[in-house]
Every structure is written in C-alpha cells, then in structure tokens.
C-alpha cells in the first residue's frame, strides 16, 4: 500500500489550506514514527534498506527512491523502490554522481530540473523517468551513504519534504551504526566462545592424561605391596602387616578417585545423542537396583510416571543414577525414608524435574560448593563418597543446555532441580 503524503499536493483550487497542510504534516509524522520503530527492530543492512526505500517514497509521494552506500571512492546504488528501474546494483565514482556530491559536501542536493544542473551526469539519467530529485546524506559527519527521491514530473521539493528525508536519514544512520555494533559484538562473542572451548578442551585433555598416568603409576605400588605381603608373610610383624594393608587400602582409594576424575573428563568429550528418553523408567530401574542393595531399609519411592524428554539416554541415566543414589545415601539414617522424582512448574512458567528426599540435608550457605569436583559437605565417617557425582551431573545437564540447582535444610532433606530444554511430555 503506497500512502502518498507529499506536501506538494494541494486543494482542488491549487491552494494549500492551513488545515490540509497540518493534516499532511500529521500523516507524515505518523509515517516517520512508524519508520523509526521499524528501523529500531532492523538487525541487518537488508532490513534497513527495505524499510528506508519504502518510507522515503511514501513520506514525500515521490515516484522513486534509492538507497546509496558509500563504497570507498564509489557510490553503490544498493536498493531502490521506483515506478521504473533506476541504477540498482551499479557503482559510480563519488565525483561523478549526485549521491557522491551529497556525501562529499555533507549536505542535501535539491534539483528541480536535472538537465539544467551541472552536477548531474545527464547520460546516466536519460534512460530513466527522472526529471527532479532530492538527495540527502546518511549521517552528516562522515556520511555512510545517501537517500535519493525522484520525480517523473518537474517538482521543486518543499522544505517539509527535505526535513522529512533528513529525519529519515538521521534515523537510518543510527540503525546502521547499531548493526555495525551488533556485528562487532557477535564477532567478539564468537571469538571468546572459541577461546573458551579451546581452553576447555586443553583442560579436559590434560586431566585425562594426568589421571591416566597416575593410574599407571599406582598399579606397581599396589602390586608390590601385595607381593611383599605374600612373600614376607612369615617375617613381618603385626605393625608391618598393618602398614602394608593400609598402603593397599590407600592405593585402592586413590584408584577410585582417579577413576572418578577420568569419568569426569570423559563426559565433556563424548558426542551428545538426541533421542526420546523415558526418565521415569530410568528412575524406577535405579530405585530397583538400590532396593536390592539394601533390602532391609524402609524407603518409599514416589515417582511420577512417563516423564519423557529428548536427550542422551546414557548421560541422562548417569544424572538420575547420581541424584537418586545420593537421595538413597543421605537418607540412610532415617527410619522411614522418602524419595520422590517428578516435575515442577517454576515461577517463570518453565518446567523443572526434581529429586527430593527427607534425609540429612545441608546448609544452603555451602550449596555453591556441591557441584565442584571433590567438594563434600558431609564427613566420610557419616556418609562415604568422593564428591564427584554432582559435578558430573552438572556437566551433563549443562551439555544438554539445561540448569541444575538445589534447596535443602540440615536434617530436613534436600531437593535437586534440573531443567532440560528438550521439553517434557507426560504421557497418559
Ligand atoms: N541428597 C542429598 N542430601 C544431602 N546432601 C547431599 C545430597 N546430595 C549431595 N549432597 C552433598 O553434596 C556433596 C556432593 O555430592 P556428590 O554426589 O558430588 O558427592 P558424593 O555423594 O559425596 O560422592 P560420589 O562422588 O560418590 O557421588 C555430598 O558430599 C553431600 O555432602
Ligand atoms: Mg553422590
């Protein structure tokens, strides 16, 4: 829809009444505001040009509009909207076209008769419909381009029309500067992400090779201690035997730690699969395994059925294995334990899965330590463990693009929440 808002149109008797003039001004301002709003949303040069070429024509009622970009010492006629083709896609030297003149002189060119103006290269205009024009620079300080308006009949652009085009050009300049900024920011974010990814890979490779080497060094220690215990059994006194036992126990413990470290390093390296995963089913299997490991315990499992998501089945199994095993472990001192798995609506409308228990809980002041490898809030004498489970869980959830957090109180139990962008479907 082409809305003609030219202030050159007049009342039937050719006279422009004050009211008509005001009405047109009002319409033009509305159109300008709409263009400003559209420009504020534009995120690419193409989007800016699409807004400007239309708005430029509609604001003045001209027969054509061009969007010219400065390209070194050339003017590039990048886009146009006109009754007949103009120069879209062509480049002219700055010194030999009117858009170049407007940019070099940092001011508008208003020409009623193009063939009477020495600044106009008549050859370029002869094949076109153009008789009159206005060309305004985009940004007067160091112009980046220009906006042209063209008429098929002789027309002297009014002050209002020139002001409207200048206002459009100023807004266009801001929109183009913003696009440059967005592009720079985007590039910086990409560079930073690439650096972080590289640093992450190096760290993973480092911890992988360190844990591998440590494990290799541990084997002969444990082997030699075992051999010594067998070969010298008759010669060793009780204290020496006890020391050898301790060496073996400590090397076993260290091997366990190294295995955990290796596991942690590996989760960052595996390729993520995307499949439909029934979390409820995995949770029930974990619960069944735990029950068979401690049949005398009184534990109620309250699990929601058919919680299904998209993700990596193996890794999501590791998540539930760790969270439910923790709930099982940290409720081991409760006579009647309760462990729940379900889905919760968050305040912002999103959904989060949760694993809740009524066990030992912890002080929330230390909660930020939980997800850091080898950090534990409970003493090994109370609850055994290495402090690697939750760090692994967080890595897996993060790799799925989700988040994990918790709520707890000492002796009141703990709830671990996690979100997965794969969404959740509760089947009937
Ligand atoms: N359900 C829970 N209730 C109370 N404390 C918990 C719970 N889950 C985790 N924690 C606390 O967070 C710490 C870290 O948990 P994480 O699972 O990483 O390690 P862990 O269970 O000690 O050892 P493991 O490496 O064998 O999993 C635990 O040591 C414990 O202090
Ligand atoms: Mg654990």
mmCIF file with all atom_site columns, N, CA and C in Angstrom, residues 276-333:
data_model
loop_
_atom_site.group_PDB
_atom_site.id
_atom_site.type_symbol
_atom_site.label_atom_id
_atom_site.label_alt_id
_atom_site.label_comp_id
_atom_site.label_asym_id
_atom_site.label_entity_id
_atom_site.label_seq_id
_atom_site.pdbx_PDB_ins_code
_atom_site.Cartn_x
_atom_site.Cartn_y
_atom_site.Cartn_z
_atom_site.occupancy
_atom_site.B_iso_or_equiv
_atom_site.pdbx_formal_charge
_atom_site.auth_seq_id
_atom_site.auth_comp_id
_atom_site.auth_asym_id
_atom_site.auth_atom_id
_atom_site.pdbx_PDB_model_num
ATOM 1   N N  . UNK A 1 276 ? 14.549 -39.828 22.306 1.00 0.00 ? 276 UNK A N  1
ATOM 2   C CA . UNK A 1 276 ? 13.481 -39.736 23.297 1.00 0.00 ? 276 UNK A CA 1
ATOM 3   C C  . UNK A 1 276 ? 13.873 -40.614 24.489 1.00 0.00 ? 276 UNK A C  1
ATOM 4   N N  . UNK A 1 277 ? 13.821 -40.020 25.672 1.00 0.00 ? 277 UNK A N  1
ATOM 5   C CA . UNK A 1 277 ? 14.271 -40.753 26.859 1.00 0.00 ? 277 UNK A CA 1
ATOM 6   C C  . UNK A 1 277 ? 13.151 -40.743 27.896 1.00 0.00 ? 277 UNK A C  1
ATOM 7   N N  . UNK A 1 278 ? 12.806 -41.932 28.393 1.00 0.00 ? 278 UNK A N  1
ATOM 8   C CA . UNK A 1 278 ? 11.784 -42.026 29.434 1.00 0.00 ? 278 UNK A CA 1
ATOM 9   C C  . UNK A 1 278 ? 12.486 -41.972 30.794 1.00 0.00 ? 278 UNK A C  1
ATOM 10  N N  . UNK A 1 279 ? 12.482 -40.776 31.387 1.00 0.00 ? 279 UNK A N  1
ATOM 11  C CA . UNK A 1 279 ? 13.208 -40.574 32.646 1.00 0.00 ? 279 UNK A CA 1
ATOM 12  C C  . UNK A 1 279 ? 12.580 -41.384 33.779 1.00 0.00 ? 279 UNK A C  1
ATOM 13  N N  . UNK A 1 280 ? 11.242 -41.506 33.758 1.00 0.00 ? 280 UNK A N  1
ATOM 14  C CA . UNK A 1 280 ? 10.562 -42.241 34.849 1.00 0.00 ? 280 UNK A CA 1
ATOM 15  C C  . UNK A 1 280 ? 11.023 -43.694 34.874 1.00 0.00 ? 280 UNK A C  1
ATOM 16  N N  . UNK A 1 281 ? 11.166 -44.251 33.663 1.00 0.00 ? 281 UNK A N  1
ATOM 17  C CA . UNK A 1 281 ? 11.574 -45.660 33.593 1.00 0.00 ? 281 UNK A CA 1
ATOM 18  C C  . UNK A 1 281 ? 12.999 -45.830 34.138 1.00 0.00 ? 281 UNK A C  1
ATOM 19  N N  . UNK A 1 282 ? 13.894 -44.892 33.740 1.00 0.00 ? 282 UNK A N  1
ATOM 20  C CA . UNK A 1 282 ? 15.277 -44.978 34.248 1.00 0.00 ? 282 UNK A CA 1
ATOM 21  C C  . UNK A 1 282 ? 15.259 -44.870 35.773 1.00 0.00 ? 282 UNK A C  1
ATOM 22  N N  . UNK A 1 283 ? 14.466 -43.917 36.295 1.00 0.00 ? 283 UNK A N  1
ATOM 23  C CA . UNK A 1 283 ? 14.413 -43.699 37.745 1.00 0.00 ? 283 UNK A CA 1
ATOM 24  C C  . UNK A 1 283 ? 13.958 -44.978 38.459 1.00 0.00 ? 283 UNK A C  1
ATOM 25  N N  . UNK A 1 284 ? 12.965 -45.669 37.868 1.00 0.00 ? 284 UNK A N  1
ATOM 26  C CA . UNK A 1 284 ? 12.476 -46.897 38.520 1.00 0.00 ? 284 UNK A CA 1
ATOM 27  C C  . UNK A 1 284 ? 13.554 -47.984 38.526 1.00 0.00 ? 284 UNK A C  1
ATOM 28  N N  . UNK A 1 285 ? 14.315 -48.052 37.425 1.00 0.00 ? 285 UNK A N  1
ATOM 29  C CA . UNK A 1 285 ? 15.381 -49.075 37.363 1.00 0.00 ? 285 UNK A CA 1
ATOM 30  C C  . UNK A 1 285 ? 16.460 -48.783 38.411 1.00 0.00 ? 285 UNK A C  1
ATOM 31  N N  . UNK A 1 286 ? 16.793 -47.482 38.546 1.00 0.00 ? 286 UNK A N  1
ATOM 32  C CA . UNK A 1 286 ? 17.794 -47.116 39.559 1.00 0.00 ? 286 UNK A CA 1
ATOM 33  C C  . UNK A 1 286 ? 17.271 -47.507 40.939 1.00 0.00 ? 286 UNK A C  1
ATOM 34  N N  . UNK A 1 287 ? 16.003 -47.192 41.200 1.00 0.00 ? 287 UNK A N  1
ATOM 35  C CA . UNK A 1 287 ? 15.408 -47.484 42.520 1.00 0.00 ? 287 UNK A CA 1
ATOM 36  C C  . UNK A 1 287 ? 15.435 -48.993 42.799 1.00 0.00 ? 287 UNK A C  1
ATOM 37  N N  . UNK A 1 288 ? 15.145 -49.773 41.746 1.00 0.00 ? 288 UNK A N  1
ATOM 38  C CA . UNK A 1 288 ? 15.128 -51.232 41.938 1.00 0.00 ? 288 UNK A CA 1
ATOM 39  C C  . UNK A 1 288 ? 16.519 -51.728 42.326 1.00 0.00 ? 288 UNK A C  1
ATOM 40  N N  . UNK A 1 289 ? 17.543 -51.203 41.661 1.00 0.00 ? 289 UNK A N  1
ATOM 41  C CA . UNK A 1 289 ? 18.923 -51.610 41.980 1.00 0.00 ? 289 UNK A CA 1
ATOM 42  C C  . UNK A 1 289 ? 19.265 -51.238 43.419 1.00 0.00 ? 289 UNK A C  1
ATOM 43  N N  . UNK A 1 290 ? 18.860 -50.013 43.820 1.00 0.00 ? 290 UNK A N  1
ATOM 44  C CA . UNK A 1 290 ? 19.180 -49.560 45.183 1.00 0.00 ? 290 UNK A CA 1
ATOM 45  C C  . UNK A 1 290 ? 18.474 -50.443 46.211 1.00 0.00 ? 290 UNK A C  1
ATOM 46  N N  . UNK A 1 291 ? 17.189 -50.764 45.934 1.00 0.00 ? 291 UNK A N  1
ATOM 47  C CA . UNK A 1 291 ? 16.431 -51.608 46.866 1.00 0.00 ? 291 UNK A CA 1
ATOM 48  C C  . UNK A 1 291 ? 17.115 -52.958 47.074 1.00 0.00 ? 291 UNK A C  1
ATOM 49  N N  . UNK A 1 292 ? 17.607 -53.529 45.953 1.00 0.00 ? 292 UNK A N  1
ATOM 50  C CA . UNK A 1 292 ? 18.216 -54.853 46.113 1.00 0.00 ? 292 UNK A CA 1
ATOM 51  C C  . UNK A 1 292 ? 19.552 -54.757 46.853 1.00 0.00 ? 292 UNK A C  1
ATOM 52  N N  . UNK A 1 293 ? 20.162 -53.534 46.835 1.00 0.00 ? 293 UNK A N  1
ATOM 53  C CA . UNK A 1 293 ? 21.430 -53.390 47.564 1.00 0.00 ? 293 UNK A CA 1
ATOM 54  C C  . UNK A 1 293 ? 21.196 -53.198 49.068 1.00 0.00 ? 293 UNK A C  1
ATOM 55  N N  . UNK A 1 294 ? 19.997 -52.780 49.459 1.00 0.00 ? 294 UNK A N  1
ATOM 56  C CA . UNK A 1 294 ? 19.737 -52.566 50.890 1.00 0.00 ? 294 UNK A CA 1
ATOM 57  C C  . UNK A 1 294 ? 18.317 -52.958 51.236 1.00 0.00 ? 294 UNK A C  1
ATOM 58  N N  . UNK A 1 295 ? 18.022 -54.264 51.117 1.00 0.00 ? 295 UNK A N  1
ATOM 59  C CA . UNK A 1 295 ? 16.621 -54.708 51.243 1.00 0.00 ? 295 UNK A CA 1
ATOM 60  C C  . UNK A 1 295 ? 16.000 -54.434 52.609 1.00 0.00 ? 295 UNK A C  1
ATOM 61  N N  . UNK A 1 296 ? 16.827 -54.214 53.627 1.00 0.00 ? 296 UNK A N  1
ATOM 62  C CA . UNK A 1 296 ? 16.221 -54.022 54.956 1.00 0.00 ? 296 UNK A CA 1
ATOM 63  C C  . UNK A 1 296 ? 15.756 -52.583 55.174 1.00 0.00 ? 296 UNK A C  1
ATOM 64  N N  . UNK A 1 297 ? 16.145 -51.696 54.314 1.00 0.00 ? 297 UNK A N  1
ATOM 65  C CA . UNK A 1 297 ? 15.793 -50.277 54.537 1.00 0.00 ? 297 UNK A CA 1
ATOM 66  C C  . UNK A 1 297 ? 14.325 -50.017 54.218 1.00 0.00 ? 297 UNK A C  1
ATOM 67  N N  . UNK A 1 298 ? 13.757 -49.058 54.979 1.00 0.00 ? 298 UNK A N  1
ATOM 68  C CA . UNK A 1 298 ? 12.361 -48.657 54.741 1.00 0.00 ? 298 UNK A CA 1
ATOM 69  C C  . UNK A 1 298 ? 12.373 -47.398 53.869 1.00 0.00 ? 298 UNK A C  1
ATOM 70  N N  . UNK A 1 299 ? 12.141 -47.565 52.588 1.00 0.00 ? 299 UNK A N  1
ATOM 71  C CA . UNK A 1 299 ? 12.180 -46.393 51.695 1.00 0.00 ? 299 UNK A CA 1
ATOM 72  C C  . UNK A 1 299 ? 10.936 -46.363 50.805 1.00 0.00 ? 299 UNK A C  1
ATOM 73  N N  . UNK A 1 300 ? 10.239 -45.225 50.807 1.00 0.00 ? 300 UNK A N  1
ATOM 74  C CA . UNK A 1 300 ? 9.113  -45.041 49.871 1.00 0.00 ? 300 UNK A CA 1
ATOM 75  C C  . UNK A 1 300 ? 9.618  -44.305 48.649 1.00 0.00 ? 300 UNK A C  1
ATOM 76  N N  . UNK A 1 301 ? 9.410  -44.888 47.479 1.00 0.00 ? 301 UNK A N  1
ATOM 77  C CA . UNK A 1 301 ? 9.744  -44.163 46.243 1.00 0.00 ? 301 UNK A CA 1
ATOM 78  C C  . UNK A 1 301 ? 8.456  -43.600 45.652 1.00 0.00 ? 301 UNK A C  1
ATOM 79  N N  . UNK A 1 302 ? 8.391  -42.292 45.502 1.00 0.00 ? 302 UNK A N  1
ATOM 80  C CA . UNK A 1 302 ? 7.203  -41.666 44.917 1.00 0.00 ? 302 UNK A CA 1
ATOM 81  C C  . UNK A 1 302 ? 7.614  -41.077 43.571 1.00 0.00 ? 302 UNK A C  1
ATOM 82  N N  . UNK A 1 303 ? 7.418  -41.838 42.510 1.00 0.00 ? 303 UNK A N  1
ATOM 83  C CA . UNK A 1 303 ? 7.908  -41.418 41.191 1.00 0.00 ? 303 UNK A CA 1
ATOM 84  C C  . UNK A 1 303 ? 6.751  -41.108 40.250 1.00 0.00 ? 303 UNK A C  1
ATOM 85  N N  . UNK A 1 304 ? 6.807  -39.950 39.589 1.00 0.00 ? 304 UNK A N  1
ATOM 86  C CA . UNK A 1 304 ? 5.802  -39.635 38.567 1.00 0.00 ? 304 UNK A CA 1
ATOM 87  C C  . UNK A 1 304 ? 6.064  -40.507 37.349 1.00 0.00 ? 304 UNK A C  1
ATOM 88  N N  . UNK A 1 305 ? 4.956  -40.952 36.695 1.00 0.00 ? 305 UNK A N  1
ATOM 89  C CA . UNK A 1 305 ? 5.103  -41.859 35.555 1.00 0.00 ? 305 UNK A CA 1
ATOM 90  C C  . UNK A 1 305 ? 5.312  -41.127 34.244 1.00 0.00 ? 305 UNK A C  1
ATOM 91  N N  . UNK A 1 306 ? 5.955  -41.803 33.314 1.00 0.00 ? 306 UNK A N  1
ATOM 92  C CA . UNK A 1 306 ? 6.072  -41.342 31.918 1.00 0.00 ? 306 UNK A CA 1
ATOM 93  C C  . UNK A 1 306 ? 6.548  -39.912 31.736 1.00 0.00 ? 306 UNK A C  1
ATOM 94  N N  . UNK A 1 307 ? 7.585  -39.532 32.445 1.00 0.00 ? 307 UNK A N  1
ATOM 95  C CA . UNK A 1 307 ? 8.222  -38.239 32.181 1.00 0.00 ? 307 UNK A CA 1
ATOM 96  C C  . UNK A 1 307 ? 9.235  -38.476 31.072 1.00 0.00 ? 307 UNK A C  1
ATOM 97  N N  . UNK A 1 308 ? 8.947  -37.873 29.926 1.00 0.00 ? 308 UNK A N  1
ATOM 98  C CA . UNK A 1 308 ? 9.729  -38.167 28.730 1.00 0.00 ? 308 UNK A CA 1
ATOM 99  C C  . UNK A 1 308 ? 10.388 -36.889 28.232 1.00 0.00 ? 308 UNK A C  1
ATOM 100 N N  . UNK A 1 309 ? 11.636 -36.995 27.799 1.00 0.00 ? 309 UNK A N  1
ATOM 101 C CA . UNK A 1 309 ? 12.323 -35.816 27.264 1.00 0.00 ? 309 UNK A CA 1
ATOM 102 C C  . UNK A 1 309 ? 13.203 -36.227 26.086 1.00 0.00 ? 309 UNK A C  1
ATOM 103 N N  . UNK A 1 310 ? 13.805 -35.234 25.444 1.00 0.00 ? 310 UNK A N  1
ATOM 104 C CA . UNK A 1 310 ? 14.767 -35.504 24.368 1.00 0.00 ? 310 UNK A CA 1
ATOM 105 C C  . UNK A 1 310 ? 16.167 -35.316 24.949 1.00 0.00 ? 310 UNK A C  1
ATOM 106 N N  . UNK A 1 311 ? 17.061 -36.242 24.706 1.00 0.00 ? 311 UNK A N  1
ATOM 107 C CA . UNK A 1 311 ? 18.415 -36.066 25.220 1.00 0.00 ? 311 UNK A CA 1
ATOM 108 C C  . UNK A 1 311 ? 19.247 -37.309 24.983 1.00 0.00 ? 311 UNK A C  1
ATOM 109 N N  . UNK A 1 312 ? 20.394 -37.363 25.660 1.00 0.00 ? 312 UNK A N  1
ATOM 110 C CA . UNK A 1 312 ? 21.295 -38.505 25.509 1.00 0.00 ? 312 UNK A CA 1
ATOM 111 C C  . UNK A 1 312 ? 20.940 -39.550 26.577 1.00 0.00 ? 312 UNK A C  1
ATOM 112 N N  . UNK A 1 313 ? 20.436 -40.721 26.155 1.00 0.00 ? 313 UNK A N  1
ATOM 113 C CA . UNK A 1 313 ? 19.937 -41.694 27.144 1.00 0.00 ? 313 UNK A CA 1
ATOM 114 C C  . UNK A 1 313 ? 20.992 -42.111 28.164 1.00 0.00 ? 313 UNK A C  1
ATOM 115 N N  . UNK A 1 314 ? 22.227 -42.385 27.670 1.00 0.00 ? 314 UNK A N  1
ATOM 116 C CA . UNK A 1 314 ? 23.290 -42.848 28.581 1.00 0.00 ? 314 UNK A CA 1
ATOM 117 C C  . UNK A 1 314 ? 23.617 -41.782 29.610 1.00 0.00 ? 314 UNK A C  1
ATOM 118 N N  . UNK A 1 315 ? 23.768 -40.539 29.147 1.00 0.00 ? 315 UNK A N  1
ATOM 119 C CA . UNK A 1 315 ? 24.172 -39.469 30.064 1.00 0.00 ? 315 UNK A CA 1
ATOM 120 C C  . UNK A 1 315 ? 23.036 -39.126 31.035 1.00 0.00 ? 315 UNK A C  1
ATOM 121 N N  . UNK A 1 316 ? 21.786 -39.155 30.548 1.00 0.00 ? 316 UNK A N  1
ATOM 122 C CA . UNK A 1 316 ? 20.671 -38.832 31.458 1.00 0.00 ? 316 UNK A CA 1
ATOM 123 C C  . UNK A 1 316 ? 20.516 -39.930 32.511 1.00 0.00 ? 316 UNK A C  1
ATOM 124 N N  . UNK A 1 317 ? 20.896 -41.142 32.128 1.00 0.00 ? 317 UNK A N  1
ATOM 125 C CA . UNK A 1 317 ? 20.889 -42.227 33.118 1.00 0.00 ? 317 UNK A CA 1
ATOM 126 C C  . UNK A 1 317 ? 21.906 -41.917 34.229 1.00 0.00 ? 317 UNK A C  1
ATOM 127 N N  . UNK A 1 318 ? 23.079 -41.415 33.842 1.00 0.00 ? 318 UNK A N  1
ATOM 128 C CA . UNK A 1 318 ? 24.107 -41.058 34.838 1.00 0.00 ? 318 UNK A CA 1
ATOM 129 C C  . UNK A 1 318 ? 23.553 -39.984 35.783 1.00 0.00 ? 318 UNK A C  1
ATOM 130 N N  . UNK A 1 319 ? 22.784 -39.018 35.232 1.00 0.00 ? 319 UNK A N  1
ATOM 131 C CA . UNK A 1 319 ? 22.202 -37.949 36.054 1.00 0.00 ? 319 UNK A CA 1
ATOM 132 C C  . UNK A 1 319 ? 21.284 -38.545 37.124 1.00 0.00 ? 319 UNK A C  1
ATOM 133 N N  . UNK A 1 320 ? 20.338 -39.373 36.688 1.00 0.00 ? 320 UNK A N  1
ATOM 134 C CA . UNK A 1 320 ? 19.363 -39.916 37.653 1.00 0.00 ? 320 UNK A CA 1
ATOM 135 C C  . UNK A 1 320 ? 20.026 -40.883 38.624 1.00 0.00 ? 320 UNK A C  1
ATOM 136 N N  . UNK A 1 321 ? 20.978 -41.648 38.108 1.00 0.00 ? 321 UNK A N  1
ATOM 137 C CA . UNK A 1 321 ? 21.725 -42.595 38.949 1.00 0.00 ? 321 UNK A CA 1
ATOM 138 C C  . UNK A 1 321 ? 22.356 -41.832 40.122 1.00 0.00 ? 321 UNK A C  1
ATOM 139 N N  . UNK A 1 322 ? 23.018 -40.719 39.814 1.00 0.00 ? 322 UNK A N  1
ATOM 140 C CA . UNK A 1 322 ? 23.700 -39.944 40.851 1.00 0.00 ? 322 UNK A CA 1
ATOM 141 C C  . UNK A 1 322 ? 22.730 -39.292 41.811 1.00 0.00 ? 322 UNK A C  1
ATOM 142 N N  . UNK A 1 323 ? 21.676 -38.646 41.262 1.00 0.00 ? 323 UNK A N  1
ATOM 143 C CA . UNK A 1 323 ? 20.760 -37.911 42.151 1.00 0.00 ? 323 UNK A CA 1
ATOM 144 C C  . UNK A 1 323 ? 19.972 -38.861 43.047 1.00 0.00 ? 323 UNK A C  1
ATOM 145 N N  . UNK A 1 324 ? 19.499 -39.975 42.468 1.00 0.00 ? 324 UNK A N  1
ATOM 146 C CA . UNK A 1 324 ? 18.690 -40.895 43.284 1.00 0.00 ? 324 UNK A CA 1
ATOM 147 C C  . UNK A 1 324 ? 19.593 -41.661 44.262 1.00 0.00 ? 324 UNK A C  1
ATOM 148 N N  . UNK A 1 325 ? 20.824 -41.997 43.819 1.00 0.00 ? 325 UNK A N  1
ATOM 149 C CA . UNK A 1 325 ? 21.754 -42.673 44.753 1.00 0.00 ? 325 UNK A CA 1
ATOM 150 C C  . UNK A 1 325 ? 22.113 -41.753 45.913 1.00 0.00 ? 325 UNK A C  1
ATOM 151 N N  . UNK A 1 326 ? 22.274 -40.452 45.603 1.00 0.00 ? 326 UNK A N  1
ATOM 152 C CA . UNK A 1 326 ? 22.540 -39.501 46.690 1.00 0.00 ? 326 UNK A CA 1
ATOM 153 C C  . UNK A 1 326 ? 21.360 -39.483 47.660 1.00 0.00 ? 326 UNK A C  1
ATOM 154 N N  . UNK A 1 327 ? 20.148 -39.395 47.117 1.00 0.00 ? 327 UNK A N  1
ATOM 155 C CA . UNK A 1 327 ? 18.951 -39.362 47.973 1.00 0.00 ? 327 UNK A CA 1
ATOM 156 C C  . UNK A 1 327 ? 18.912 -40.624 48.844 1.00 0.00 ? 327 UNK A C  1
ATOM 157 N N  . UNK A 1 328 ? 19.251 -41.761 48.241 1.00 0.00 ? 328 UNK A N  1
ATOM 158 C CA . UNK A 1 328 ? 19.268 -43.046 48.970 1.00 0.00 ? 328 UNK A CA 1
ATOM 159 C C  . UNK A 1 328 ? 20.341 -43.008 50.068 1.00 0.00 ? 328 UNK A C  1
ATOM 160 N N  . UNK A 1 329 ? 21.540 -42.509 49.686 1.00 0.00 ? 329 UNK A N  1
ATOM 161 C CA . UNK A 1 329 ? 22.654 -42.490 50.647 1.00 0.00 ? 329 UNK A CA 1
ATOM 162 C C  . UNK A 1 329 ? 22.376 -41.532 51.815 1.00 0.00 ? 329 UNK A C  1
ATOM 163 N N  . UNK A 1 330 ? 21.915 -40.312 51.478 1.00 0.00 ? 330 UNK A N  1
ATOM 164 C CA . UNK A 1 330 ? 21.770 -39.296 52.530 1.00 0.00 ? 330 UNK A CA 1
ATOM 165 C C  . UNK A 1 330 ? 20.468 -39.427 53.329 1.00 0.00 ? 330 UNK A C  1
ATOM 166 N N  . UNK A 1 331 ? 19.653 -40.480 52.995 1.00 0.00 ? 331 UNK A N  1
ATOM 167 C CA . UNK A 1 331 ? 18.502 -40.793 53.858 1.00 0.00 ? 331 UNK A CA 1
ATOM 168 C C  . UNK A 1 331 ? 18.768 -42.053 54.678 1.00 0.00 ? 331 UNK A C  1
ATOM 169 N N  . UNK A 1 332 ? 20.026 -42.566 54.581 1.00 0.00 ? 332 UNK A N  1
ATOM 170 C CA . UNK A 1 332 ? 20.279 -43.883 55.185 1.00 0.00 ? 332 UNK A CA 1
ATOM 171 C C  . UNK A 1 332 ? 20.110 -43.879 56.707 1.00 0.00 ? 332 UNK A C  1
ATOM 172 N N  . UNK A 1 333 ? 20.101 -42.683 57.318 1.00 0.00 ? 333 UNK A N  1
ATOM 173 C CA . UNK A 1 333 ? 19.935 -42.645 58.780 1.00 0.00 ? 333 UNK A CA 1
ATOM 174 C C  . UNK A 1 333 ? 18.496 -42.376 59.177 1.00 0.00 ? 333 UNK A C  1
#
